[in-house]
Coordinates of C-alpha atoms in Angstrom, one line a residue:
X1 CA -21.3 3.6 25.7
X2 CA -19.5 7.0 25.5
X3 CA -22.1 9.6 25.7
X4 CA -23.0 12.9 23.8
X5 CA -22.3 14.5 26.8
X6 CA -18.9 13.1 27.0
X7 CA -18.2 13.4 23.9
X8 CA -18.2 17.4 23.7
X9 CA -16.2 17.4 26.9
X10 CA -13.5 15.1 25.1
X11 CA -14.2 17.6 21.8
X12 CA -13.0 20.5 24.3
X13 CA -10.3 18.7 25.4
X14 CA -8.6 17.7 22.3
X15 CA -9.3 21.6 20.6
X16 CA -7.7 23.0 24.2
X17 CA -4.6 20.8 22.9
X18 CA -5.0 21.3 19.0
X19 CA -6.5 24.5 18.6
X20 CA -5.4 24.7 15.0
X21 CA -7.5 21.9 14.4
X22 CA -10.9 23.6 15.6
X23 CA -11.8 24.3 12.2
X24 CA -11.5 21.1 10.5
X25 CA -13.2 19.5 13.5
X26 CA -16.6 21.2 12.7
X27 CA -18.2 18.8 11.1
X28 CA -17.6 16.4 14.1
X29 CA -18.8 18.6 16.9
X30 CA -21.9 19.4 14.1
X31 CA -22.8 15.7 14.5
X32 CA -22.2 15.3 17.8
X33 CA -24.6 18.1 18.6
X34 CA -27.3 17.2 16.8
X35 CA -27.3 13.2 17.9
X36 CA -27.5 11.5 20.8
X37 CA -27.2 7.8 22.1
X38 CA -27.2 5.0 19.8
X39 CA -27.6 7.5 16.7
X40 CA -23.7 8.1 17.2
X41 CA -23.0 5.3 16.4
X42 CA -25.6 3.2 13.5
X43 CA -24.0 2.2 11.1
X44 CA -27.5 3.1 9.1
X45 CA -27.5 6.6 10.4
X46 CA -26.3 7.8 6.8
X47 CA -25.5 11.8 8.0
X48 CA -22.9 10.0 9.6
X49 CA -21.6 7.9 12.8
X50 CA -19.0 7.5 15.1
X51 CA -16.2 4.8 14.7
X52 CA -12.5 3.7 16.7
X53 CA -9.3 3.5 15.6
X54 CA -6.4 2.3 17.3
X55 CA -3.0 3.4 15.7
X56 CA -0.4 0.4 16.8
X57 CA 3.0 2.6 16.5
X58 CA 6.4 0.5 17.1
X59 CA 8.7 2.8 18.9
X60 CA 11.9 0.7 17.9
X61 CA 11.6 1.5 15.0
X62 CA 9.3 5.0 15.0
X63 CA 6.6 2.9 12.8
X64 CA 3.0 2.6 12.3
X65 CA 0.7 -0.7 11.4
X66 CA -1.1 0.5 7.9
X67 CA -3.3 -2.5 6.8
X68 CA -4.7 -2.3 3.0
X69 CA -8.4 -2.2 3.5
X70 CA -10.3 -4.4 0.7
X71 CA -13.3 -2.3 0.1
X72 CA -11.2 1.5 0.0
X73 CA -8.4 0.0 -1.2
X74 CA -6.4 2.1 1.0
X75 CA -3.7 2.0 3.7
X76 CA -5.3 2.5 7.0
X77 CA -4.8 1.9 10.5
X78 CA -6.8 -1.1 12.0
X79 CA -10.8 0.5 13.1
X80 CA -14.1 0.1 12.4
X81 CA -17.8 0.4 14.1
X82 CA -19.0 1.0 17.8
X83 CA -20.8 -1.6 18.4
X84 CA -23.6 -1.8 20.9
X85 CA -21.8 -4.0 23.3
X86 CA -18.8 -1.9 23.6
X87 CA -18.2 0.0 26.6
X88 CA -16.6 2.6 25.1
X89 CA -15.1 4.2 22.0
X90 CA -12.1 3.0 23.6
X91 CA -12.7 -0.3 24.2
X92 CA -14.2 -0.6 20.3
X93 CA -11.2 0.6 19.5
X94 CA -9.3 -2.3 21.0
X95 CA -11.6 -4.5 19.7
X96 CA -11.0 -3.4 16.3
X97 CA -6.8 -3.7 16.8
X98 CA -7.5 -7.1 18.3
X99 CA -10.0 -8.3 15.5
X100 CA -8.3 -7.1 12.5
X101 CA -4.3 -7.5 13.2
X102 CA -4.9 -10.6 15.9
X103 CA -2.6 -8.3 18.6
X104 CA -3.9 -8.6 21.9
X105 CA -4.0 -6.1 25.1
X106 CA -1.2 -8.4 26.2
X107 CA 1.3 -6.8 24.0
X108 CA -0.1 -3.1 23.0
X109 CA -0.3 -0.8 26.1
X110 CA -2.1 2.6 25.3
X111 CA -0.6 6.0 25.0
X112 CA -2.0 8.9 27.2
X113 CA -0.8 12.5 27.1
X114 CA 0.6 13.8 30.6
X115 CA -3.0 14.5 31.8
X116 CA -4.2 11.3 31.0
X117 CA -6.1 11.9 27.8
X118 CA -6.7 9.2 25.1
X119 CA -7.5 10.8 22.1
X120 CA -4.3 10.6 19.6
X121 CA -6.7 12.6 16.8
X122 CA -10.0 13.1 15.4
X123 CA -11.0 13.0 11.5
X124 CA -13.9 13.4 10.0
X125 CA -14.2 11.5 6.3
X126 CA -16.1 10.9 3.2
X127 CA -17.2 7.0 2.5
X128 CA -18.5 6.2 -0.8
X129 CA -22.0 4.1 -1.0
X130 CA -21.5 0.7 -1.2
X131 CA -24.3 -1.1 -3.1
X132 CA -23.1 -4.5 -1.7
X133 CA -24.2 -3.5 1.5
X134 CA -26.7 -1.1 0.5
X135 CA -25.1 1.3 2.0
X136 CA -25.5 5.6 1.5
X137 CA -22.7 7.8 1.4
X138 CA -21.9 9.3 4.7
X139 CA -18.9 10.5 6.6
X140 CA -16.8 8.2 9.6
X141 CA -16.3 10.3 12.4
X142 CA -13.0 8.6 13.6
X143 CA -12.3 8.8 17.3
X144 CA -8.2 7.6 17.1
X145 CA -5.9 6.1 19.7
X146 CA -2.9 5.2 20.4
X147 CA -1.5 1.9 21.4
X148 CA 2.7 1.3 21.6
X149 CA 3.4 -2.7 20.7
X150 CA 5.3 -3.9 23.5
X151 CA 6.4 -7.3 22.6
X152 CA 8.7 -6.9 19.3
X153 CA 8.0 -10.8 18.8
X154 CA 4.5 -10.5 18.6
X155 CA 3.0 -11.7 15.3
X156 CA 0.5 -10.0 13.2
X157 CA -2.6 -12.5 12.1
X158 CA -4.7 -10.9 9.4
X159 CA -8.6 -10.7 9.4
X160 CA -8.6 -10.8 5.0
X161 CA -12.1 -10.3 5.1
X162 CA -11.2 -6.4 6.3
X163 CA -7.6 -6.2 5.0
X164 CA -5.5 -8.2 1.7
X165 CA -2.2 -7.1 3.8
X166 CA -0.3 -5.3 6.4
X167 CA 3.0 -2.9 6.2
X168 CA 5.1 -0.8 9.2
X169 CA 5.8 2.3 7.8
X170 CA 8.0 5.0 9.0
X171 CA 5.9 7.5 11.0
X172 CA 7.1 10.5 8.5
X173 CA 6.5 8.3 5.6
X174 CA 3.3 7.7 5.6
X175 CA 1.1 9.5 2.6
X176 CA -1.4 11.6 4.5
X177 CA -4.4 9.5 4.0
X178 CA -7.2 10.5 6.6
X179 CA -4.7 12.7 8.3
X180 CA -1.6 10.5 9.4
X181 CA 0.6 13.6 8.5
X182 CA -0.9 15.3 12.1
X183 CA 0.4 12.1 14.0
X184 CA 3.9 12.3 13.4
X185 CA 4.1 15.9 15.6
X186 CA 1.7 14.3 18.6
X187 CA 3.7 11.5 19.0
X188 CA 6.1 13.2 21.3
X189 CA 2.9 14.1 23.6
X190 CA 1.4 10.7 23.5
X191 CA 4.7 8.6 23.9
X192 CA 7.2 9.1 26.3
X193 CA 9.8 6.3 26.8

């Protein structure tokens, strides 16, 4: 599992290439500081915890893959938990994409910048309790990727138990929930045809 060690190095990274986004990222290096190992990432650690996203961007068409989450009742990308047989934030992150939207590695090949980093952004954000699951408020601390779909014929197969639907929205189009509005000026960094 990606370590606490590892995690501040990839912190550093990412402010080196967005420094105007030290100051929102507080709150993240704040966690990451103060917890270590499998704290990161329970899903009962209520201060907070990390989670993946992967961003599945259609460059055809300069589009993202929102799917509407049932229990935010939002458009999001496809993530979730770390869980404790994933290797890495990275490969939870896969395993979120592949879960929720049915796309496999086969047909989604991830986006680096030139030096070979991952990280397509980081948001910290506020989740409501959820009584169903008895769950406390806390905050996701979204570690976000990038993956290019590379087989225009490859079909989207819903998980409804996580999402009622899916939509490819223009990259500029997207309302700025949980920070898509950052995306659209990395893209260039992260994608190169």
């Amino acid at each position: 599992m990606t370590t606490q060690r590892e995690l501040l190095r990839d912190l550093e990274t990412y402010i080196g290439m967005f420094g105007g986004e030290a100051g929102r990222l507080e709150r993240f290096g704040d966690f990451i500081r103060r917890f270590d190992g499998p704290e990161l990432y329970d899903r009962k650690n209520f201060v907070g915890h990390i989670t993946a996203s992967g961003m599945v961007y259609r460059p055809e068409t300069d589009e993202l893959l929102l799917l509407e989450h049932v229990q935010l009742k939002k458009w999001l990308q496809p993530g979730g938990h770390v869980e404790p047989t994933d290797a890495s934030i990275l490969s939870a992150a896969m395993r979120e994409v592949q879960e929720e939207t049915g796309l496999t590695p086969q047909v989604l090949s991830l986006c680096t910048a030139e030096s070979g980093f991952a990280i397509v952004d980081i948001d910290s954000h506020y989740i409501p309790p959820c009584d169903y699951k008895a769950e406390d408020e806390h905050y996701h601390h979204d570690v976000r990727f990038l993956f290019a779909l590379t087989d225009e014929n490859a079909a989207i197969d819903l998980d409804f138990n996580e999402s009622h639907d899916f939509r490819w929205m223009k990259v500029r189009d997207i309302p700025d929930n949980y920070g898509f509005s950052r995306l659209e000026a990395k893209l260039p960094l992260f994608y190169r045809r």
